[in-house]
Short mmCIF file of C-alpha atoms and ligand atoms in Angstrom, two decimals:
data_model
loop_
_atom_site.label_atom_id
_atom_site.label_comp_id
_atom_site.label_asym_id
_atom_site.label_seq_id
_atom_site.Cartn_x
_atom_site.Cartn_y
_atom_site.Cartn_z
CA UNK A 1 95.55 118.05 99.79
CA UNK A 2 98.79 119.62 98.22
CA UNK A 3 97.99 120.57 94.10
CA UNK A 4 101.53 118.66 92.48
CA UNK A 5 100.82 120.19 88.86
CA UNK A 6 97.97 121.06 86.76
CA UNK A 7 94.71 118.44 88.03
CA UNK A 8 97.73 116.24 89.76
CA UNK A 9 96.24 116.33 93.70
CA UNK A 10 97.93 114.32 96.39
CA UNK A 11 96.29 113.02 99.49
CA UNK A 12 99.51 111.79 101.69
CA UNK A 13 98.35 109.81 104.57
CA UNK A 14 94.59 109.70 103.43
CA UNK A 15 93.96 105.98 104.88
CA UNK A 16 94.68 105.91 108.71
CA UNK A 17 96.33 102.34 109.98
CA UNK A 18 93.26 101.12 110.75
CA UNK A 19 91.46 101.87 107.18
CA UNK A 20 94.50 100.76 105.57
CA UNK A 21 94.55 97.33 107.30
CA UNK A 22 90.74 96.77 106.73
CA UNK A 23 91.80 97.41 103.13
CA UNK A 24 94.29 94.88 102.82
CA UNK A 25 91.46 92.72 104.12
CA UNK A 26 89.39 93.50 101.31
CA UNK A 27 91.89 93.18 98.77
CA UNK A 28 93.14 89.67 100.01
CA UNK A 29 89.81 88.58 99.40
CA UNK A 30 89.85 89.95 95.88
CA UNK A 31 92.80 88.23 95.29
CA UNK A 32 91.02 85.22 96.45
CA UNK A 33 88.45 84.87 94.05
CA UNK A 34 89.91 86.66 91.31
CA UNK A 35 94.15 85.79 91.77
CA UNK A 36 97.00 88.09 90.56
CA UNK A 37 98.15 87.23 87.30
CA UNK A 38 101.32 87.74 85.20
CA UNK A 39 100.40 90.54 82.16
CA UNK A 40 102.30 90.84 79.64
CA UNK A 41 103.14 93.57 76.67
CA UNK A 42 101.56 93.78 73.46
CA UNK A 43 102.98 92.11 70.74
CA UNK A 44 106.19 91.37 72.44
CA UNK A 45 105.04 89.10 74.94
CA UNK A 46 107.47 90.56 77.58
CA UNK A 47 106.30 89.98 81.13
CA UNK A 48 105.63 92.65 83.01
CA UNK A 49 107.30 93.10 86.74
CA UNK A 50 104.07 93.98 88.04
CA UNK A 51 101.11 91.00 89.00
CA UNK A 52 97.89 91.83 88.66
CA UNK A 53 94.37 91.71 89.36
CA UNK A 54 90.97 93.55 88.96
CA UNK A 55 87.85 94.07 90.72
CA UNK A 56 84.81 95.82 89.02
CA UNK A 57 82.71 95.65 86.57
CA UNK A 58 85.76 95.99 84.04
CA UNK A 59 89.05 94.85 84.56
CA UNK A 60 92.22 96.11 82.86
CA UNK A 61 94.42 93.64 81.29
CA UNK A 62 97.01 92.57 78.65
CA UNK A 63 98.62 89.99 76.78
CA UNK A 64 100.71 88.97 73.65
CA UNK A 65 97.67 88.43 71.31
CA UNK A 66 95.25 91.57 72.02
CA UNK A 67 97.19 94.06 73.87
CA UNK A 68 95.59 96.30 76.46
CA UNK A 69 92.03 96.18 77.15
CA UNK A 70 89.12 96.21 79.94
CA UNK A 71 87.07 92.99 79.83
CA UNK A 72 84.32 91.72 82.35
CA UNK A 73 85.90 88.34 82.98
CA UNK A 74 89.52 87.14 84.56
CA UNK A 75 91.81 85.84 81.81
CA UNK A 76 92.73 83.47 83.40
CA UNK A 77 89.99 82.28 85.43
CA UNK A 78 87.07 83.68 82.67
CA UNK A 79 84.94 84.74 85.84
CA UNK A 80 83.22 87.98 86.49
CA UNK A 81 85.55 90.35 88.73
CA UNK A 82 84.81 90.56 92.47
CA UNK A 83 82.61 93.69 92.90
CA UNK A 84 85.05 97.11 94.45
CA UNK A 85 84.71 97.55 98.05
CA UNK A 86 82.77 100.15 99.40
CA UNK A 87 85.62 102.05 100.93
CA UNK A 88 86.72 102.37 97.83
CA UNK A 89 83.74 103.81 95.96
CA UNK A 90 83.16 105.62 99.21
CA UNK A 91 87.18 107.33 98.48
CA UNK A 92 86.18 107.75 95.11
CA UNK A 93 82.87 109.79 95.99
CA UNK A 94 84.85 111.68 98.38
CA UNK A 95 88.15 112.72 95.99
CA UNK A 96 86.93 111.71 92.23
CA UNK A 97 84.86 114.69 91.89
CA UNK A 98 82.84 112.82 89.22
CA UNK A 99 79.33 112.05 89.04
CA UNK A 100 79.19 108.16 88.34
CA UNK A 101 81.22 105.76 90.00
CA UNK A 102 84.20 103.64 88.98
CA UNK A 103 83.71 100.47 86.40
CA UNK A 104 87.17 99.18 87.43
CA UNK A 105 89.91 98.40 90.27
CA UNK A 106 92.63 97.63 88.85
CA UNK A 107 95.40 95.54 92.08
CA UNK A 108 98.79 96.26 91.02
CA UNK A 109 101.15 93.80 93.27
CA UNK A 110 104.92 95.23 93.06
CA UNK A 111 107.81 92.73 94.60
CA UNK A 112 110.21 94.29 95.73
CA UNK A 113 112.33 94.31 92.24
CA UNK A 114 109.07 95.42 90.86
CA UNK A 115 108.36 98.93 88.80
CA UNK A 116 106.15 100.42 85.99
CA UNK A 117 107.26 102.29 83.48
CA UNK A 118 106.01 106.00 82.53
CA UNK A 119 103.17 105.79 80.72
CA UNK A 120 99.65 107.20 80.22
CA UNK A 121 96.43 105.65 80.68
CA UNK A 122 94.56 105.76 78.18
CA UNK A 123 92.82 103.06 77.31
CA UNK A 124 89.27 104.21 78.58
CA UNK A 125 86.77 105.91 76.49
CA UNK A 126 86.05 108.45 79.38
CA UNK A 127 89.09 110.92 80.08
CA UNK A 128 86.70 113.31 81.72
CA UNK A 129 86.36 110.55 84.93
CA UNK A 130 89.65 111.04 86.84
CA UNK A 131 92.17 108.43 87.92
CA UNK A 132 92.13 108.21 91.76
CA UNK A 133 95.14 105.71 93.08
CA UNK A 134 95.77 104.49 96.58
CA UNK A 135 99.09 103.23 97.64
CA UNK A 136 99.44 100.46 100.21
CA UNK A 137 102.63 98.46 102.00
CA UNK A 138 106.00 99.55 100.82
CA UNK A 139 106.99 103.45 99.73
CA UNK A 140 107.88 104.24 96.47
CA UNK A 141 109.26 106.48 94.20
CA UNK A 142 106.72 107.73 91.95
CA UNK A 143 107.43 109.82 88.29
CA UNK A 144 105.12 112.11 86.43
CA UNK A 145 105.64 114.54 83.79
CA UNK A 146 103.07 116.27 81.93
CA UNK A 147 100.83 115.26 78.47
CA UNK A 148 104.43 114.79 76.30
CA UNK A 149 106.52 111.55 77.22
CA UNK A 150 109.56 113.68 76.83
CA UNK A 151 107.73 116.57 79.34
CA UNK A 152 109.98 117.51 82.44
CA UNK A 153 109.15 114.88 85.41
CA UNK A 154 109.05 115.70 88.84
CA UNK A 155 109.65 112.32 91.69
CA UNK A 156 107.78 111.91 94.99
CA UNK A 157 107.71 109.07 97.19
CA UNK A 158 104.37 107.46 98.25
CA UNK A 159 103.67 105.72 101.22
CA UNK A 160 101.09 103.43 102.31
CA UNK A 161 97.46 105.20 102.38
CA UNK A 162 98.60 107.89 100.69
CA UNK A 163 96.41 108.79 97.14
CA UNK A 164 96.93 110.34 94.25
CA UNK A 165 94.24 112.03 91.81
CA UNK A 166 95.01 112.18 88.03
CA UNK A 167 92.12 114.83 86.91
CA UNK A 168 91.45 117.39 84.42
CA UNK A 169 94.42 118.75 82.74
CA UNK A 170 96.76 115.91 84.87
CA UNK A 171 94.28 113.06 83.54
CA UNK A 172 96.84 112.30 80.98
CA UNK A 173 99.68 112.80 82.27
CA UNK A 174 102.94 110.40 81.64
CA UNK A 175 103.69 108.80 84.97
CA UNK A 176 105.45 105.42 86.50
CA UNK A 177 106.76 104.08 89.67
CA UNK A 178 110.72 103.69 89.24
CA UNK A 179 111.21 101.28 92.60
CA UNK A 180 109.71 100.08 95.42
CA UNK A 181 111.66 100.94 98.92
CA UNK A 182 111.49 97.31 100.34
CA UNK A 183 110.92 97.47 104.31
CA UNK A 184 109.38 100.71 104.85
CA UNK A 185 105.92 99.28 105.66
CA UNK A 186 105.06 96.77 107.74
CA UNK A 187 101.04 96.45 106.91
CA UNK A 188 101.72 93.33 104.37
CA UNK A 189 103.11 90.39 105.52
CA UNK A 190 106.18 89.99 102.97
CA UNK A 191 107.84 93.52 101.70
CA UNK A 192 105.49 94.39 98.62
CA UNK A 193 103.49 97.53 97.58
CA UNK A 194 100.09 97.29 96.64
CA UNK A 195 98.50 99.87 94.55
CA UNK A 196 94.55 100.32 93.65
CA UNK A 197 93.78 102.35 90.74
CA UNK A 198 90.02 103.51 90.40
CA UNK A 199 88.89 104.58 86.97
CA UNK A 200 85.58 105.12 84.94
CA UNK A 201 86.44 103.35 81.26
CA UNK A 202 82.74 103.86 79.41
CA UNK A 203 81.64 107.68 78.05
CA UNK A 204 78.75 109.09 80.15
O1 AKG B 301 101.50 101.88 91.12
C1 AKG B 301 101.24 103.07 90.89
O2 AKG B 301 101.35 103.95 91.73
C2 AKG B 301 100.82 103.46 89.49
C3 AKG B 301 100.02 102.42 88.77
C4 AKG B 301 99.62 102.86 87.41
O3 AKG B 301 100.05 103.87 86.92
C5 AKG B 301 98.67 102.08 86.64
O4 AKG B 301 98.26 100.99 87.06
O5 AKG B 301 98.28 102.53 85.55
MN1 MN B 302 98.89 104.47 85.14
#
């Protein structure tokens, strides 16, 4: 584990091949009952790059009308999220340091034009529960900064089963993934990143 900044911890390499495969698996059949959908921005409408999905009690989303939010149903499909696999409460026991598990899973599916920009997360009630985040497929080139959006950033590239641990003083920290290095993995069948992003949303 290498300390980045303040409650920032990185993980590189923390899936082998083999995990990381059997977690594709189990994401493809998230995506099966529950299918990647296009969010989009508050109040704007604008599309995001990224497609999306959830698995969990809670699922983050966002549209036009309401704007970011965790709900227990697909917006699309209005059913109940696919339950998190157990390799992935099993990660979060290991790294999240935290004594409840996660409520949500949020599948972020980047093309390889995809990106996010920096932002905090912060629409959970609960910012004592880290943010633990796998990486899966493509590399990519991954911002964060500190608390302030106009902070000093610092870039590192990610690469499949590598995670990353937003805790404590990190927790809210501005962060965003400026590209996606298409080819660089060959675990998914097209060139794509996947990225899993564990997080408690209720207070304790
Ligand atoms: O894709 C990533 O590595 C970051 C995703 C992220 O920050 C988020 O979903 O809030
Ligand atoms: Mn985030």
């Amino acid at each position: 584990m290498l300390l980045l900044a303040p409650g920032i911890r990185y993980y590189p390499d923390h899936f082998d091949a083999d995990q990381q495969s059997a977690l594709v698996e189990e994401i493809r059949a998230v995506v099966a009952q529950a299918p990647l959908y296009v969010p989009a921005m508050p109040k704007t409408g604008k599309e995001m790059s990224v497609r999306m999905t959830n698995c969990g009690a809670l699922g983050w989303v966002t549209d036009k009308e309401l704007g970011y939010r965790y709900q227990a149903l697909h917006p699309v499909t209005h059913n109940p999220w696919p339950a998190i696999p157990q390799r992935l409460l099993a990660l979060w026991e290991e790294v999240g340091n935290y004594p409840q598990p996660p409520e949500a899973c949020l599948v972020n599916f980047y093309s390889d034009t995809a990106k996010m920009g920096q932002h905090q997360d912060r629409d959970e009630q609960n910012f004592q529960a880290p943010v633990v985040s796998v990486s899966l497929g493509d590399a990519c080139l991954f911002r964060f900064g500190g608390t302030k959006r106009n902070d000093k950033t610092q870039s590192i590239r990610l690469s499949s089963g590598d995670v990353i641990v937003l805790g404590g003083e990190g927790r809210l920290a501005f962060h965003g993934v400026d590209r996606i290095y298409p080819g660089t993995s060959t675990l998914l069948k097209s060139t794509a990143r996947i990225n899993l992003t564990l997080r408690r949303v209720t207070a304790s």
